[in-house]
Short mmCIF file of C-alpha atoms and ligand atoms in Angstrom, two decimals:
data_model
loop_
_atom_site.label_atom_id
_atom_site.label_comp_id
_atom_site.label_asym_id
_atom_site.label_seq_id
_atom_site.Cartn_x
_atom_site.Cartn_y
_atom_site.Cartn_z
CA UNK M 711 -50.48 -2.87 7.44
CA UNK M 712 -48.92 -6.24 7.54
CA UNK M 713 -45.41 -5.52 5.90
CA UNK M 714 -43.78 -2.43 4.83
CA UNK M 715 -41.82 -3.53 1.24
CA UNK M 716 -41.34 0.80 0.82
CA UNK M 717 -37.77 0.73 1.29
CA UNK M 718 -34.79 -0.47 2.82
CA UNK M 719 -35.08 1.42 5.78
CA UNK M 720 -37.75 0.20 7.39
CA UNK M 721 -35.56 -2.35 9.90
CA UNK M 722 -33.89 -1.39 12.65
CA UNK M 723 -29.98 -2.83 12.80
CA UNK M 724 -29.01 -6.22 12.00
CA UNK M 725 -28.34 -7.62 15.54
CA UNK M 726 -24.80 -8.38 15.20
CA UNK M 727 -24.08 -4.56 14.09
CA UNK M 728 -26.18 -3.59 17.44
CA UNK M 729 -23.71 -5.50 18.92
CA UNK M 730 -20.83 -3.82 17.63
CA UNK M 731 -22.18 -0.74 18.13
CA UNK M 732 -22.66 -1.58 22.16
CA UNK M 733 -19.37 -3.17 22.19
CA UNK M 734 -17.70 0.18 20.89
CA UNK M 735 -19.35 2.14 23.29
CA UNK M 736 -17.46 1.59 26.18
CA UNK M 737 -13.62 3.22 27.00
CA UNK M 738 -12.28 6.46 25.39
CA UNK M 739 -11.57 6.95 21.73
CA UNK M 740 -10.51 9.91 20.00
CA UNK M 741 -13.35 11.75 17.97
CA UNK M 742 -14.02 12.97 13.93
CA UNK M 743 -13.46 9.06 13.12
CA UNK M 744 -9.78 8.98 14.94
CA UNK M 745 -10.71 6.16 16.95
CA UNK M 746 -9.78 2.57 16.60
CA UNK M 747 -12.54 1.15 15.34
CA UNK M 748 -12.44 3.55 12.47
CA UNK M 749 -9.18 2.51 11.85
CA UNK M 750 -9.91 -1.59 11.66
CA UNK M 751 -12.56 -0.92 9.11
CA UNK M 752 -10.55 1.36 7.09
CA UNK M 753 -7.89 -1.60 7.14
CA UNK M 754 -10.61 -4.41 6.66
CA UNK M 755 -12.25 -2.74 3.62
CA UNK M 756 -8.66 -1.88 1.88
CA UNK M 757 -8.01 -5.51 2.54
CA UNK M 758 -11.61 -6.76 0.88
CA UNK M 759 -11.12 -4.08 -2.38
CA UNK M 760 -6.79 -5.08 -2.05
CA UNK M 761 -5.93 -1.78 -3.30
CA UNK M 762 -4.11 1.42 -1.27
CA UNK M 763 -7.03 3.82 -0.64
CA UNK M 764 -8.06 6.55 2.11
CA UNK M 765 -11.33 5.56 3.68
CA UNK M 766 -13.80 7.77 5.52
CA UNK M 767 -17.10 6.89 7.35
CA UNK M 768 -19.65 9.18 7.01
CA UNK M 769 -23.63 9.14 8.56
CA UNK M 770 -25.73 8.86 5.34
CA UNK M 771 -25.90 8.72 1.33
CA UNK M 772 -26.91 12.14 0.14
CA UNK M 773 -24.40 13.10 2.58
CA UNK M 774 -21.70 10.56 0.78
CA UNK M 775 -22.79 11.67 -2.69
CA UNK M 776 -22.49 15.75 -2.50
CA UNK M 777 -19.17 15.43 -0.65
CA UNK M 778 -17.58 12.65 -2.84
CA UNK M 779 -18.70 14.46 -6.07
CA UNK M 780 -17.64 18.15 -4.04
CA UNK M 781 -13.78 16.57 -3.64
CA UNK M 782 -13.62 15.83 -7.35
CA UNK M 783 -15.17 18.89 -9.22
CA UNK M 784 -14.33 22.46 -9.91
CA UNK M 785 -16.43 25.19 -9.51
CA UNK M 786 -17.51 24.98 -13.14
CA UNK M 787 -17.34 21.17 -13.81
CA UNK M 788 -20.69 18.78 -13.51
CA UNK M 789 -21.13 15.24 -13.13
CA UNK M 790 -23.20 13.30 -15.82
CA UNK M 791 -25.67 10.95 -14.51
CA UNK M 792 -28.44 8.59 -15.99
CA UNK M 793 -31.85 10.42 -15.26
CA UNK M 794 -32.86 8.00 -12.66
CA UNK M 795 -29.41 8.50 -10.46
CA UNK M 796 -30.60 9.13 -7.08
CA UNK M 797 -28.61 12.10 -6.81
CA UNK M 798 -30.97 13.82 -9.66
CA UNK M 799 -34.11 12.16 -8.55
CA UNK M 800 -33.90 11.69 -5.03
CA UNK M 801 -31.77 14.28 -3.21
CA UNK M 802 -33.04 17.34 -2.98
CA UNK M 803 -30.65 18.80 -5.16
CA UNK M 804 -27.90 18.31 -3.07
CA UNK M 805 -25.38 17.71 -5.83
CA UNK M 806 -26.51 21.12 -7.61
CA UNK M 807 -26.50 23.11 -3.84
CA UNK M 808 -23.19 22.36 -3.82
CA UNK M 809 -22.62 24.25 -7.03
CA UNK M 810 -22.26 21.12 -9.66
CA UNK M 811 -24.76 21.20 -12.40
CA UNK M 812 -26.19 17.04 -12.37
CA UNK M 813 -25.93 16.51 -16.18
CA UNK M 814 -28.64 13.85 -16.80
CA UNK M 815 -29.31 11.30 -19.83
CA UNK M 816 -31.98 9.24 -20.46
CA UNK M 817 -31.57 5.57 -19.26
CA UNK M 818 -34.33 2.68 -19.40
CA UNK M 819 -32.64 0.00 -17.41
CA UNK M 820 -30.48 2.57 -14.57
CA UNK M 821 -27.17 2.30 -16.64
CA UNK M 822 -24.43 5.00 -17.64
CA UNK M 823 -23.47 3.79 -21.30
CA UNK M 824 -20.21 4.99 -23.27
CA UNK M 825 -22.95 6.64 -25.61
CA UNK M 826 -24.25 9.20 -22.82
CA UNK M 827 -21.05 10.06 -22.10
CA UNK M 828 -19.91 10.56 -25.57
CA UNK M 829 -23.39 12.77 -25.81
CA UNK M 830 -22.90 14.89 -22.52
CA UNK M 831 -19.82 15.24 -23.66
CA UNK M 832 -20.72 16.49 -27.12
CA UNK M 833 -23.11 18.87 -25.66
CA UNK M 834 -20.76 20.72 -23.23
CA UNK M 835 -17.89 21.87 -25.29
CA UNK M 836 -16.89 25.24 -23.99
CA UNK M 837 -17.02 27.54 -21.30
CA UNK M 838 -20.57 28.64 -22.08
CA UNK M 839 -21.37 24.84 -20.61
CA UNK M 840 -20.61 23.12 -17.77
CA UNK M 841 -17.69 21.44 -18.23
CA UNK M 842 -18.33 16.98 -18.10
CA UNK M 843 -16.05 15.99 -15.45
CA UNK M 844 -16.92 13.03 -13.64
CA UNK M 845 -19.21 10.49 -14.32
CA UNK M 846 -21.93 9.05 -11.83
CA UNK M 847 -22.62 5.21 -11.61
CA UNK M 848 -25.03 3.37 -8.82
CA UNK M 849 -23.65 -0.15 -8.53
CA UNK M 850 -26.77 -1.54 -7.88
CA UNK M 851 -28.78 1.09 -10.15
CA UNK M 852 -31.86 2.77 -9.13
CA UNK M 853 -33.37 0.18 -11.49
CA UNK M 854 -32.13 -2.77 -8.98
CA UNK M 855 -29.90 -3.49 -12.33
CA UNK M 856 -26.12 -4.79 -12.00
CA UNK M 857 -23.59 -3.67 -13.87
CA UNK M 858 -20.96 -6.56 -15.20
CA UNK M 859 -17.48 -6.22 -14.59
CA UNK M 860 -16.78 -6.21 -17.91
CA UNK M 861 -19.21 -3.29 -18.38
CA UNK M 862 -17.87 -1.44 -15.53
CA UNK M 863 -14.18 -2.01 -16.87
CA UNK M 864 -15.30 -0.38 -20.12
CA UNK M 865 -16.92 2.61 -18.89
CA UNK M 866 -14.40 3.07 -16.33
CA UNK M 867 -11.49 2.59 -19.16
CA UNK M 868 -13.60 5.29 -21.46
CA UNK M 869 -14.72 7.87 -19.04
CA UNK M 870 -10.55 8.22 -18.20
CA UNK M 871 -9.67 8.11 -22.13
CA UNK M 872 -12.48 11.54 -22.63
CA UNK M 873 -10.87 13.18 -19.00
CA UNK M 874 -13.60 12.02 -16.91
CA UNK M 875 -13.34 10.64 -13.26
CA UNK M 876 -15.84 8.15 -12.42
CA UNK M 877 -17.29 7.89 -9.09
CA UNK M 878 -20.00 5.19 -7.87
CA UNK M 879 -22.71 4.81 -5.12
CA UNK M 880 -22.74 1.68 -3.62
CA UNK M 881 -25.51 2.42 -1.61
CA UNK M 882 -26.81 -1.25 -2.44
CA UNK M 883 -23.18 -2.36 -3.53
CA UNK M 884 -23.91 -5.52 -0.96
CA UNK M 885 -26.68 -6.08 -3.28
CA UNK M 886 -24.82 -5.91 -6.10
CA UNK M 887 -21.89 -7.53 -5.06
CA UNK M 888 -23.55 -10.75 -4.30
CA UNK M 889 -25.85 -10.79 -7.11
CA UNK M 890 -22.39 -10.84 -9.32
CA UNK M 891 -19.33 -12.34 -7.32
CA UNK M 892 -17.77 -11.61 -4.22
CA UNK M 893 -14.31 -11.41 -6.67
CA UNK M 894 -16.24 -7.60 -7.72
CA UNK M 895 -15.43 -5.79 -4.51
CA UNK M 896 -11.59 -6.56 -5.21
CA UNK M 897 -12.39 -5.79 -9.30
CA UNK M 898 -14.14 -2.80 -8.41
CA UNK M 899 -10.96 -0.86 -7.39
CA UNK M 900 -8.53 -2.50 -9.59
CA UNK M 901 -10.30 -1.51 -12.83
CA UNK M 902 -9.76 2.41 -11.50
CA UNK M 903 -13.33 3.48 -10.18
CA UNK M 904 -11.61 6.94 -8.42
CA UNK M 905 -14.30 7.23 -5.42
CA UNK M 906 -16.56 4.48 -4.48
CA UNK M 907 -19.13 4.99 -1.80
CA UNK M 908 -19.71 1.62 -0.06
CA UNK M 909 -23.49 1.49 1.59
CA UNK M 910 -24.22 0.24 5.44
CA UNK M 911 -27.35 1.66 5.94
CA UNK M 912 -29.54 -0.20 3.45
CA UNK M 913 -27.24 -3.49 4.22
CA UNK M 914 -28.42 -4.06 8.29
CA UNK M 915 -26.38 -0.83 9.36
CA UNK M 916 -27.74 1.42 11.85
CA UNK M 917 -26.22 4.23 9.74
CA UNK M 918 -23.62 4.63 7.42
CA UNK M 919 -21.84 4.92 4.63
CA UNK M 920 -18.15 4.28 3.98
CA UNK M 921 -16.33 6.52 1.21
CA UNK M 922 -13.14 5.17 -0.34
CA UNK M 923 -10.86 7.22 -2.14
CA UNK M 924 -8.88 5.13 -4.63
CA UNK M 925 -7.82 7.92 -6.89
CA UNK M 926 -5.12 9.96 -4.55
CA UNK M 927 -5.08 13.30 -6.13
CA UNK M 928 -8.94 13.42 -4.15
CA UNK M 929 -7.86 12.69 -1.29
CA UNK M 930 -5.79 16.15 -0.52
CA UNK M 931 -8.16 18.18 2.06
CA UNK M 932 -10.85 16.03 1.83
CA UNK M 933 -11.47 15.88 5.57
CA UNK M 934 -11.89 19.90 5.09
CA UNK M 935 -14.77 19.31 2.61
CA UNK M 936 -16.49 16.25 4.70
CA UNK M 937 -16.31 18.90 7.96
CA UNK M 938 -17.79 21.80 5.66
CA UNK M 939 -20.52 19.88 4.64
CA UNK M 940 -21.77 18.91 8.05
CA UNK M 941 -20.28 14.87 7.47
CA UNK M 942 -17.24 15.01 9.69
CA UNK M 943 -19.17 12.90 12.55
CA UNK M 944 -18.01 13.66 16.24
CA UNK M 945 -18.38 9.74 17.60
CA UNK M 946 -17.08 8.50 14.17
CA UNK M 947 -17.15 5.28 16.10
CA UNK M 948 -20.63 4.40 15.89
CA UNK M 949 -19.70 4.42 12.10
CA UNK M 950 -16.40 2.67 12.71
CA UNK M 951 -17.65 0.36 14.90
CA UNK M 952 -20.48 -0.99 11.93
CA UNK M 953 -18.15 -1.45 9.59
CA UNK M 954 -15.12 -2.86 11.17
CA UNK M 955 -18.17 -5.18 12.02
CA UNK M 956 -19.75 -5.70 8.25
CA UNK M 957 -15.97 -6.82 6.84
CA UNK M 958 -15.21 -8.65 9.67
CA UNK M 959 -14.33 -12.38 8.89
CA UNK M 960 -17.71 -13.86 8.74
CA UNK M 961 -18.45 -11.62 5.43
CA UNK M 962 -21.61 -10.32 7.61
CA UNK M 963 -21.49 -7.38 4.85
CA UNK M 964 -22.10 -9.97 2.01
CA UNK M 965 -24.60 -12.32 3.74
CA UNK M 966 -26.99 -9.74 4.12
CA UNK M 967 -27.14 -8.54 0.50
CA UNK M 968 -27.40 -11.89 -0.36
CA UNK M 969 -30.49 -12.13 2.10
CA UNK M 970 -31.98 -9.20 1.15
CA UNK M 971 -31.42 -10.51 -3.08
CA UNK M 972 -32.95 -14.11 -2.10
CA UNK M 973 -36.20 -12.61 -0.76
CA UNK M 974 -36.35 -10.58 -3.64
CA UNK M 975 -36.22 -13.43 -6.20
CA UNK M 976 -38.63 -15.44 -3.90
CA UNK M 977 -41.11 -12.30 -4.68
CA UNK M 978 -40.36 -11.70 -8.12
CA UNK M 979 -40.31 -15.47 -9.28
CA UNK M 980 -43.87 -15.88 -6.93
CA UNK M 981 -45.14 -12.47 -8.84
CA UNK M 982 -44.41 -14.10 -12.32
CA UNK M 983 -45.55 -17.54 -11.53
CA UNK M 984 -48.68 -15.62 -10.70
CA UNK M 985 -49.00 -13.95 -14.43
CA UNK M 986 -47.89 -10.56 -12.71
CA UNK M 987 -45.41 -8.28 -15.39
CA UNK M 988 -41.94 -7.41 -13.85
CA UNK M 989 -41.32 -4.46 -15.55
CA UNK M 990 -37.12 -5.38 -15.06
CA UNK M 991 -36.00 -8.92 -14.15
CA UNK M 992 -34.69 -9.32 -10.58
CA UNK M 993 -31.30 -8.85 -10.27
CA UNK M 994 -31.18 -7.64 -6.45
CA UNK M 995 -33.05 -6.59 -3.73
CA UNK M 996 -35.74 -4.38 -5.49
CA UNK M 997 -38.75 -5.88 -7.48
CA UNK M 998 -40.28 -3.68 -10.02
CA UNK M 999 -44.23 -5.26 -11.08
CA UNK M 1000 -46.72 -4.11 -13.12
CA UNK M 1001 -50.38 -4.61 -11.45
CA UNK M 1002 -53.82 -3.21 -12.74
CA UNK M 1003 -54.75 -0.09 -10.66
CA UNK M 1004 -57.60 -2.14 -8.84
CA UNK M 1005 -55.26 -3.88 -7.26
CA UNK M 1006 -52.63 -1.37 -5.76
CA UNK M 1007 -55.70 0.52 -3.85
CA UNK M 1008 -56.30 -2.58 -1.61
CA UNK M 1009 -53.17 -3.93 -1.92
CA UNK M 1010 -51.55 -0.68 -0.36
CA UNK M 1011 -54.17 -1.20 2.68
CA UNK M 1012 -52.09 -4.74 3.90
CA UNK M 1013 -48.41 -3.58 2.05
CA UNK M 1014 -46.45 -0.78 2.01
CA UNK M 1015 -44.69 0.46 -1.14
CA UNK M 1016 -44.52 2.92 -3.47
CA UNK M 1017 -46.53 2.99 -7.18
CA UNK M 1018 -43.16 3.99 -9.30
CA UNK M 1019 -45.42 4.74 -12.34
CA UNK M 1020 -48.78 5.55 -13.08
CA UNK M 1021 -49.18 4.09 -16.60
CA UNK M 1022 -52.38 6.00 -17.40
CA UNK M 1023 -53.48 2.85 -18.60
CA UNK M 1024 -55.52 1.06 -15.39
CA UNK M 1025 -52.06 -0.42 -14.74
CA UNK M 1026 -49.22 1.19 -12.70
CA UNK M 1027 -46.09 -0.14 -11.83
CA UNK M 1028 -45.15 -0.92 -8.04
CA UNK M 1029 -41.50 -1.03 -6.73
CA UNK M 1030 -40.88 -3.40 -3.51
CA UNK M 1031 -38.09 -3.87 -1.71
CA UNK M 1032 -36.73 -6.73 0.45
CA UNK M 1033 -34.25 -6.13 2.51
CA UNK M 1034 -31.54 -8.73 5.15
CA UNK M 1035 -34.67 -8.95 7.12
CA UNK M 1036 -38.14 -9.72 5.38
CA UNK M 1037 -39.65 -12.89 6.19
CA UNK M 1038 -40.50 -15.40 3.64
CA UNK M 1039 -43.96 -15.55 5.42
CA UNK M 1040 -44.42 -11.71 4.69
CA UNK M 1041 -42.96 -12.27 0.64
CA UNK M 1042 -45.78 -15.01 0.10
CA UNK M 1043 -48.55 -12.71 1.70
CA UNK M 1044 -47.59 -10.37 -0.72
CA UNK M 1045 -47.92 -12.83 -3.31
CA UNK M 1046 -51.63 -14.24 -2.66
CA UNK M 1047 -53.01 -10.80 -2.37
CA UNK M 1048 -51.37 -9.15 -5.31
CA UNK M 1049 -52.40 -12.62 -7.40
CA UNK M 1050 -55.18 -12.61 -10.02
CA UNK M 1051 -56.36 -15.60 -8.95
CA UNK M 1052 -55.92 -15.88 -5.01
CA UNK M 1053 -55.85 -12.12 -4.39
CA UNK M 1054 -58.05 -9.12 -3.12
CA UNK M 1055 -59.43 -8.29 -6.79
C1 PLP E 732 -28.64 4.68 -5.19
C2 PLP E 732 -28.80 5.41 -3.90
N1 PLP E 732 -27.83 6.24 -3.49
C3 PLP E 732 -27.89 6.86 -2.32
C4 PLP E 732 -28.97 6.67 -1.47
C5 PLP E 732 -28.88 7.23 -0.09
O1 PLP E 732 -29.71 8.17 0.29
P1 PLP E 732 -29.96 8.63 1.79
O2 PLP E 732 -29.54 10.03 1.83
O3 PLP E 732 -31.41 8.39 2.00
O4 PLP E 732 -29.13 7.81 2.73
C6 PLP E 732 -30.04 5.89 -1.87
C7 PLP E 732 -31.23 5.76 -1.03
O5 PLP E 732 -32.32 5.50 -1.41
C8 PLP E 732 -29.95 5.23 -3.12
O6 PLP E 732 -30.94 4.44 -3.55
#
C-alpha cells in the first residue's frame, strides 16, 4: 500500500511535539497532571481562548467525550447529538455506559441546528423521557463541515435560552480553526460554549486531548469523575508537555491544521478537476468522493481508506483524510489512480 488516507492516526508525532515530550522527561514533577508543564499549557490555552477556565489534559477522545458529558448530566438527563456525532457512531457507546441516553437527530451536512433541538426537545417532555440537557457539537463535524461563528453564537445563545448546556469536541478544532480564523479559538469561549474539548492527537500529538471547562458550576469534583473513569493520567506530563508545546508562540497547534486542510484541498480540488463527485465540499482535513465501485477495489490495493457508503448503485462514497503530514507526492498518486482518465479503471 503506498499511502494510508484511513485516518488521522496513521503518523507518528509531529517532531517538534517528540521533542517536547523528550525535553519533559527529564527531572521530577509531581503526578495526575500536577506538574509544570501541565500548568504552562493550562495558562497558554486560557491565554489563546482569553477567558478564565479550568483545563485538564486527558489521553484520548472517547475518553474526553464520556467524562466531559459525565460532569454536566444527571442521572436522568441525555445529550442530543446529530446522528453522525462520533460519540453515537463511533464510541462504543461510551456516552450511554456512562448512563446518558445519546439523543440523536438526523443531520446531512454534520450540524446541530436550532430545529433538532427544538425537536429533541419537543419529544422529551416529562419524566417518562430522558430529560434534553446538553447539547453535543463537533467543531470540525464528522462531515469535515465548519460551523461559522455566527452559527455557533446562535446555537450556543438558543441551547442556554431552552436550559441546555452545550459542549463541543474539538477533536479536529485545529482543523476547524484554521479553515475559519484564528480570531475563533478566542470567539469560541466568549460566545459561552460551557466545555470544549480541544484535540492533540489528530493535530501531530502523540496523544491527547485537552478539556476546558468554561462554565464553572462543571468544574466542582471534576477531577473525581476524570479519576473514576480511568482519565486521571499518572505522568500527566507527557500530556502537559504536548500542549504547552502546540500553544507555544510559534502557533505549532494552528500550522498543522492548516497543513493537514491544504493537503486536503490539493486532493479534493485534483478529485474534481478529474470529474470525481465530492459528496461535501472541502472545508478541512477530510475529503468525502464519490467513485464507481470498480474503482475502490483496486484503488484500496495502493490507498488506504475507508468506503463511508455503499450507494447500492455501482458507486460508493470514499472518505480520505490528510493529515500535518501527507505528502503532496502521495495526494497526486491518489489522484491519477482514482482518475477516469489516468487511473486503474
Ligand atoms: C469528532 C471526533 N471526536 C472524537 C474522536 C476521538 O476518538 P478517539 O477515542 O479515537 O480518540 C474522533 C476520532 O475519530 C472524532 O472524529
Amino acid at each position: 500500500v503506498r499511502h494510508l488516507l484511513y485516518d488521522d492516526y496513521s503518523e507518528g508525532a509531529h517532531p517538534a511535539i517528540l521533542d517536547a515530550i523528550r525535553e519533559a522527561n527529564s527531572g521530577q514533577e509531581m503526578g495526575y497532571g500536577h506538574d509544570s508543564h501541565s500548568a504552562l499549557a493550562a495558562r497558554r490555552i486560557i491565554g489563546a481562548l482569553g477567558v478564565d477556565a479550568d483545563v485538564q489534559f486527558v489521553s484520548g477522545g472517547t475518553q474526553a467525550n464520556l467524562i466531559g458529558l459525565a460532569a454536566m448530566l444527571r442521572p436522568h438527563e441525555g445529550v442530543v447529538a446529530a446522528q453522525t456525532a462520533h460519540i453515537n457512531v463511533n464510541e462504543t457507546g461510551a456516552v450511554e455506559a456512562t448512563g446518558h441516553k445519546v439523543i440523536t437527530l438526523p443531520s446531512a451536512d454534520g450540524k446541530v441546528t436550532a430545529a433538532m433541538i427544538d425537536e429533541a426537545c419537543a419529544l422529551h417532555t416529562d419524566e417518562h423521557t430522558v430529560k434534553p440537557r446538553v447539547v453535543f457539537l463537533s467543531q470540525a463535524t464528522e462531515r469535515g463541515t465548519v460551523y461559522s461563528v455566527d452559527e455557533l453564537h446562535a446555537l450556543v445563545d438558543h441551547a442556554h435560552r431552552v436550559g441546555l448546556l452545550v459542549y463541543l469536541d474539538g477533536a479536529r478544532l485545529a482543523m476547524a480553526v484554521a479553515a475559519w480564523s484564528p480570531s475563533m479559538l478566542h470567539d469560541l469561549a466568549a460566545l459561552g460554549v460551557d466545555v470544549l474539548y480541544i484535540g492533540g492527537t489528530k493535530n501531530g500529538g502523540l496523544f491527547g486531548e485537552a478539556l476546558v471547562l468554561c462554565n464553572p458550576a462543571i468544574r466542582t469534583d471534576f477531577r473525581y469523575i476524570m479519576k473514576q473513569r480511568g482519565g486521571l493520567l499518572a505522568k500527566g506530563r507527557a500530556i502537559g508537555a504536548q500542549f504547552a508545546r502546540f500553544f507555544a508562540d510559534d502557533g505549532l497547534w494552528l500550522k498543522l491544521g492548516a497543513d493537514a486542510n491544504a493537503s486536503a484541498h490539493r486532493l479534493g480540488t485534483g478529485l474534481a478537476a478529474a470529474g470525481i463527485e465530492l459528496v461535501q465540499p472541502v472545508v478541512t482535513n477530510q475529503v468525502f468522493a464519490l467513485l464507481d465501485d470498480a474503482v475502490v477495489e483496486p484503488l484500496s490495493r495502493q490507498f488506504g481508506f475507508y468506503v463511508w457508503e455503499r450507494r447500492g448503485d455501482g458507486q460508493s462514497v470514499v472518505r480520505l483524510v490528510c493529515s500535518w503530514a501527507t505528502p503532496d507526492e502521495a495526494v497526486d498518486e491518489f489522484i491519477a489512480a482514482a482518475s477516469p482518465v489516468a487511473g486503474s479503471r
